[in-house]
PDB file of C-alpha atoms in Angstrom:
ATOM      1  CA  MET A  12       0.000   0.000   0.000  1.00 75.00           C
ATOM      2  CA  PRO A  13       1.520   3.354  -0.986  1.00 84.00           C
ATOM      3  CA  LEU A  14       2.464   5.929   1.631  1.00 94.00           C
ATOM      4  CA  ALA A  15      -0.308   8.319   2.598  1.00 94.00           C
ATOM      5  CA  VAL A  16      -0.758  11.922   1.576  1.00 96.00           C
ATOM      6  CA  GLY A  17       0.355  14.203   4.421  1.00 96.00           C
ATOM      7  CA  THR A  18       3.191  11.996   5.642  1.00 96.00           C
ATOM      8  CA  ASP A  19       6.840  12.978   5.508  1.00 97.00           C
ATOM      9  CA  ALA A  20       8.554  11.730   2.376  1.00 97.00           C
ATOM     10  CA  PRO A  21      11.304   9.256   3.262  1.00 97.00           C
ATOM     11  CA  ALA A  22      14.754  10.772   2.813  1.00 96.00           C
ATOM     12  CA  PHE A  23      16.923   9.087   0.213  1.00 96.00           C
ATOM     13  CA  THR A  24      20.282   9.174  -1.484  1.00 95.00           C
ATOM     14  CA  ALA A  25      20.883   7.375  -4.797  1.00 95.00           C
ATOM     15  CA  GLN A  26      23.018   7.492  -7.917  1.00 95.00           C
ATOM     16  CA  ASP A  27      21.509   9.114 -10.991  1.00 95.00           C
ATOM     17  CA  THR A  28      21.950   8.293 -14.673  1.00 92.00           C
ATOM     18  CA  ASN A  29      25.388   9.897 -14.745  1.00 90.00           C
ATOM     19  CA  GLY A  30      26.680   8.527 -11.439  1.00 91.00           C
ATOM     20  CA  ASN A  31      25.947  11.700  -9.479  1.00 94.00           C
ATOM     21  CA  THR A  32      24.753  11.322  -5.911  1.00 96.00           C
ATOM     22  CA  VAL A  33      21.230  12.680  -5.544  1.00 96.00           C
ATOM     23  CA  SER A  34      19.362  13.198  -2.261  1.00 97.00           C
ATOM     24  CA  LEU A  35      15.835  14.353  -1.581  1.00 97.00           C
ATOM     25  CA  SER A  36      17.315  17.160   0.524  1.00 96.00           C
ATOM     26  CA  ASP A  37      18.985  18.539  -2.644  1.00 96.00           C
ATOM     27  CA  PHE A  38      15.539  19.708  -3.743  1.00 95.00           C
ATOM     28  CA  ALA A  39      14.355  21.451  -0.558  1.00 93.00           C
ATOM     29  CA  GLY A  40      12.112  24.330  -1.559  1.00 94.00           C
ATOM     30  CA  LYS A  41      11.007  22.620  -4.785  1.00 94.00           C
ATOM     31  CA  THR A  42       8.178  20.261  -5.606  1.00 96.00           C
ATOM     32  CA  VAL A  43       9.502  16.805  -6.484  1.00 97.00           C
ATOM     33  CA  VAL A  44       7.704  14.380  -8.790  1.00 97.00           C
ATOM     34  CA  LEU A  45       9.180  11.019  -7.797  1.00 98.00           C
ATOM     35  CA  TYR A  46       7.870   8.413 -10.174  1.00 98.00           C
ATOM     36  CA  PHE A  47       8.575   4.726  -9.787  1.00 97.00           C
ATOM     37  CA  TYR A  48       8.426   2.425 -12.807  1.00 97.00           C
ATOM     38  CA  PRO A  49       9.158  -1.267 -13.370  1.00 97.00           C
ATOM     39  CA  LYS A  50      11.906  -1.412 -16.016  1.00 97.00           C
ATOM     40  CA  ASP A  51      13.859   0.663 -18.518  1.00 97.00           C
ATOM     41  CA  ASP A  52      13.007   0.358 -22.213  1.00 96.00           C
ATOM     42  CA  THR A  53       9.734  -1.543 -21.893  1.00 95.00           C
ATOM     43  CA  PRO A  54       6.619  -0.272 -23.695  1.00 95.00           C
ATOM     44  CA  GLY A  55       4.710   1.298 -20.777  1.00 94.00           C
ATOM     45  CA  CYS A  56       7.814   2.629 -19.063  1.00 95.00           C
ATOM     46  CA  THR A  57       9.013   4.175 -22.319  1.00 96.00           C
ATOM     47  CA  LYS A  58       5.658   5.931 -22.869  1.00 96.00           C
ATOM     48  CA  GLU A  59       5.748   7.250 -19.314  1.00 97.00           C
ATOM     49  CA  ALA A  60       9.333   8.520 -19.541  1.00 97.00           C
ATOM     50  CA  CYS A  61       8.654  10.130 -22.913  1.00 97.00           C
ATOM     51  CA  SER A  62       5.580  11.879 -21.500  1.00 96.00           C
ATOM     52  CA  PHE A  63       7.841  13.581 -18.936  1.00 96.00           C
ATOM     53  CA  ARG A  64      10.469  14.317 -21.597  1.00 96.00           C
ATOM     54  CA  ASP A  65       7.881  15.922 -23.861  1.00 96.00           C
ATOM     55  CA  ALA A  66       6.378  17.978 -21.013  1.00 94.00           C
ATOM     56  CA  LYS A  67       9.693  19.520 -19.921  1.00 92.00           C
ATOM     57  CA  SER A  68       8.674  23.000 -21.083  1.00 89.00           C
ATOM     58  CA  ASP A  69       5.404  22.692 -19.128  1.00 89.00           C
ATOM     59  CA  TYR A  70       7.373  21.927 -15.962  1.00 90.00           C
ATOM     60  CA  GLU A  71       9.999  24.661 -16.402  1.00 85.00           C
ATOM     61  CA  GLY A  72       9.539  27.761 -14.292  1.00 83.00           C
ATOM     62  CA  LYS A  73       7.282  25.974 -11.811  1.00 89.00           C
ATOM     63  CA  ASP A  74      10.016  24.804  -9.393  1.00 89.00           C
ATOM     64  CA  VAL A  75       9.092  21.182 -10.111  1.00 94.00           C
ATOM     65  CA  VAL A  76      11.773  18.494 -10.368  1.00 94.00           C
ATOM     66  CA  VAL A  77      11.091  15.133 -12.038  1.00 96.00           C
ATOM     67  CA  LEU A  78      12.978  12.023 -10.926  1.00 97.00           C
ATOM     68  CA  GLY A  79      12.339   8.536 -12.288  1.00 98.00           C
ATOM     69  CA  VAL A  80      13.220   5.503 -10.153  1.00 98.00           C
ATOM     70  CA  SER A  81      13.586   1.838 -11.018  1.00 97.00           C
ATOM     71  CA  ALA A  82      15.729  -1.069  -9.850  1.00 96.00           C
ATOM     72  CA  ASP A  83      17.776  -0.838 -13.067  1.00 96.00           C
ATOM     73  CA  ASP A  84      21.434   0.110 -12.785  1.00 95.00           C
ATOM     74  CA  GLU A  85      23.197   3.209 -14.121  1.00 94.00           C
ATOM     75  CA  VAL A  86      24.270   1.463 -17.341  1.00 95.00           C
ATOM     76  CA  ALA A  87      20.664   0.555 -18.187  1.00 96.00           C
ATOM     77  CA  HIS A  88      19.549   4.101 -17.290  1.00 96.00           C
ATOM     78  CA  GLN A  89      22.248   5.589 -19.529  1.00 96.00           C
ATOM     79  CA  ALA A  90      21.151   3.448 -22.484  1.00 97.00           C
ATOM     80  CA  PHE A  91      17.452   4.247 -21.881  1.00 98.00           C
ATOM     81  CA  THR A  92      18.222   7.970 -21.564  1.00 97.00           C
ATOM     82  CA  ALA A  93      20.317   8.010 -24.734  1.00 97.00           C
ATOM     83  CA  LYS A  94      17.829   5.970 -26.787  1.00 98.00           C
ATOM     84  CA  TYR A  95      14.879   8.250 -25.951  1.00 97.00           C
ATOM     85  CA  ASP A  96      16.733  11.521 -25.331  1.00 97.00           C
ATOM     86  CA  LEU A  97      15.393  11.779 -21.779  1.00 97.00           C
ATOM     87  CA  ASN A  98      15.966  15.187 -20.207  1.00 96.00           C
ATOM     88  CA  PHE A  99      15.590  14.398 -16.496  1.00 96.00           C
ATOM     89  CA  PRO A 100      17.487  12.136 -14.071  1.00 96.00           C
ATOM     90  CA  LEU A 101      16.729   8.490 -13.486  1.00 98.00           C
ATOM     91  CA  LEU A 102      17.762   7.073 -10.117  1.00 98.00           C
ATOM     92  CA  ALA A 103      19.339   3.628  -9.902  1.00 97.00           C
ATOM     93  CA  ASP A 104      17.780   1.753  -6.975  1.00 96.00           C
ATOM     94  CA  THR A 105      19.585  -1.557  -7.430  1.00 95.00           C
ATOM     95  CA  ASN A 106      19.415  -2.387  -3.711  1.00 95.00           C
ATOM     96  CA  LYS A 107      15.698  -1.427  -3.726  1.00 96.00           C
ATOM     97  CA  ALA A 108      16.093   0.907  -0.730  1.00 95.00           C
ATOM     98  CA  LEU A 109      13.851   3.595  -2.273  1.00 96.00           C
ATOM     99  CA  ILE A 110      11.385   1.020  -3.572  1.00 96.00           C
ATOM    100  CA  GLN A 111      11.030  -0.365  -0.045  1.00 96.00           C
ATOM    101  CA  ALA A 112      11.003   3.025   1.707  1.00 96.00           C
ATOM    102  CA  TYR A 113       8.196   4.231  -0.566  1.00 97.00           C
ATOM    103  CA  ASP A 114       6.348   0.893  -0.308  1.00 96.00           C
ATOM    104  CA  VAL A 115       6.220   0.189  -4.036  1.00 97.00           C
ATOM    105  CA  ASP A 116       7.889  -3.242  -4.107  1.00 95.00           C
ATOM    106  CA  GLY A 117       6.302  -5.349  -6.811  1.00 92.00           C
ATOM    107  CA  GLY A 118       8.408  -8.427  -6.110  1.00 90.00           C
ATOM    108  CA  GLY A 119      11.783  -7.577  -7.603  1.00 85.00           C
ATOM    109  CA  TYR A 120      10.728  -4.448  -9.455  1.00 93.00           C
ATOM    110  CA  ALA A 121       9.011  -1.154  -8.634  1.00 96.00           C
ATOM    111  CA  LYS A 122       5.259  -0.861  -8.974  1.00 96.00           C
ATOM    112  CA  ARG A 123       4.125   2.045 -11.139  1.00 97.00           C
ATOM    113  CA  VAL A 124       3.425   4.688  -8.467  1.00 97.00           C
ATOM    114  CA  THR A 125       4.131   8.411  -8.450  1.00 97.00           C
ATOM    115  CA  TYR A 126       4.599  10.567  -5.374  1.00 98.00           C
ATOM    116  CA  VAL A 127       4.558  14.339  -5.452  1.00 97.00           C
ATOM    117  CA  ILE A 128       6.530  15.813  -2.581  1.00 97.00           C
ATOM    118  CA  SER A 129       5.984  19.377  -1.399  1.00 97.00           C
ATOM    119  CA  PRO A 130       8.821  21.899  -1.021  1.00 96.00           C
ATOM    120  CA  GLU A 131       8.598  21.144   2.724  1.00 95.00           C
ATOM    121  CA  GLY A 132       9.102  17.399   2.237  1.00 96.00           C
ATOM    122  CA  LYS A 133       5.501  16.192   2.676  1.00 97.00           C
ATOM    123  CA  ILE A 134       3.749  13.819   0.300  1.00 97.00           C
ATOM    124  CA  ILE A 135       0.991  15.885  -1.315  1.00 97.00           C
ATOM    125  CA  LEU A 136      -0.156  13.496  -4.059  1.00 96.00           C
ATOM    126  CA  VAL A 137      -0.018   9.758  -4.652  1.00 96.00           C
ATOM    127  CA  ASP A 138      -0.917   8.491  -8.122  1.00 96.00           C
ATOM    128  CA  THR A 139      -1.451   4.765  -8.647  1.00 95.00           C
ATOM    129  CA  ALA A 140      -3.890   4.959 -11.590  1.00 93.00           C
ATOM    130  CA  ILE A 141      -1.376   5.987 -14.224  1.00 95.00           C
ATOM    131  CA  ASN A 142      -1.984   6.504 -17.920  1.00 95.00           C
ATOM    132  CA  THR A 143       1.579   6.133 -19.165  1.00 95.00           C
ATOM    133  CA  SER A 144       0.962   8.230 -22.285  1.00 94.00           C
ATOM    134  CA  THR A 145      -0.372  11.293 -20.432  1.00 95.00           C
ATOM    135  CA  HIS A 146       1.212  10.889 -17.006  1.00 94.00           C
ATOM    136  CA  ALA A 147       3.300  14.084 -17.027  1.00 95.00           C
ATOM    137  CA  SER A 148       0.377  16.325 -17.993  1.00 94.00           C
ATOM    138  CA  ASP A 149      -1.949  14.447 -15.614  1.00 95.00           C
ATOM    139  CA  ILE A 150       0.377  15.272 -12.687  1.00 96.00           C
ATOM    140  CA  LEU A 151       0.478  18.968 -13.610  1.00 93.00           C
ATOM    141  CA  ALA A 152      -3.308  19.044 -13.898  1.00 93.00           C
ATOM    142  CA  ALA A 153      -3.696  17.356 -10.506  1.00 93.00           C
ATOM    143  CA  LEU A 154      -1.421  20.014  -9.006  1.00 90.00           C
ATOM    144  CA  GLY A 155      -3.315  22.814 -10.721  1.00 87.00           C
ATOM    145  CA  LEU A 156      -0.201  23.935 -12.622  1.00 81.00           C
TER     146      LEU A 156
END
C-alpha cells in the first residue's frame, strides 16, 4: 500500500543516470515528482518517460523536479536515456532501498506509483492509476499547474 498523503517523504540518497549522488534534501524548496516504474526500455515505461520528456517546457519555471526511479542500474539508465533523449534524471535503486522506503515493491521491481513531494518534504499526491501516455500532464493538472 503506498504511503499516505500528508506523511513525511522518506529521505533518500541514490546514484543518478550519470553517477551523481542525488538526495531528496537537494531539492528542498522545490516540488519533487518522484515516479517509480518497473523497467527501462519496456513499452509502458518508455511511454511514461517520454511523456515527462515531452512535457519539460510545461514543468519549467514551476520549481518542479522530475525524478524517475527503477531497480535498473546506471548502465541501463544511460542506455534508456540516450535511446529516448530523456531530459531528467533516473535514479538507480539496485538495492531497492527507495522502492522499499516508498512501499512500491512489486516483487523484484518497482510498482508504477508516483509521489509528489511538497517543497517542505511532505507527500501531497499519490498516483497509482497511471496513464503512461499522459502521465506528465496528468500530474500537472492534478497540481493545478
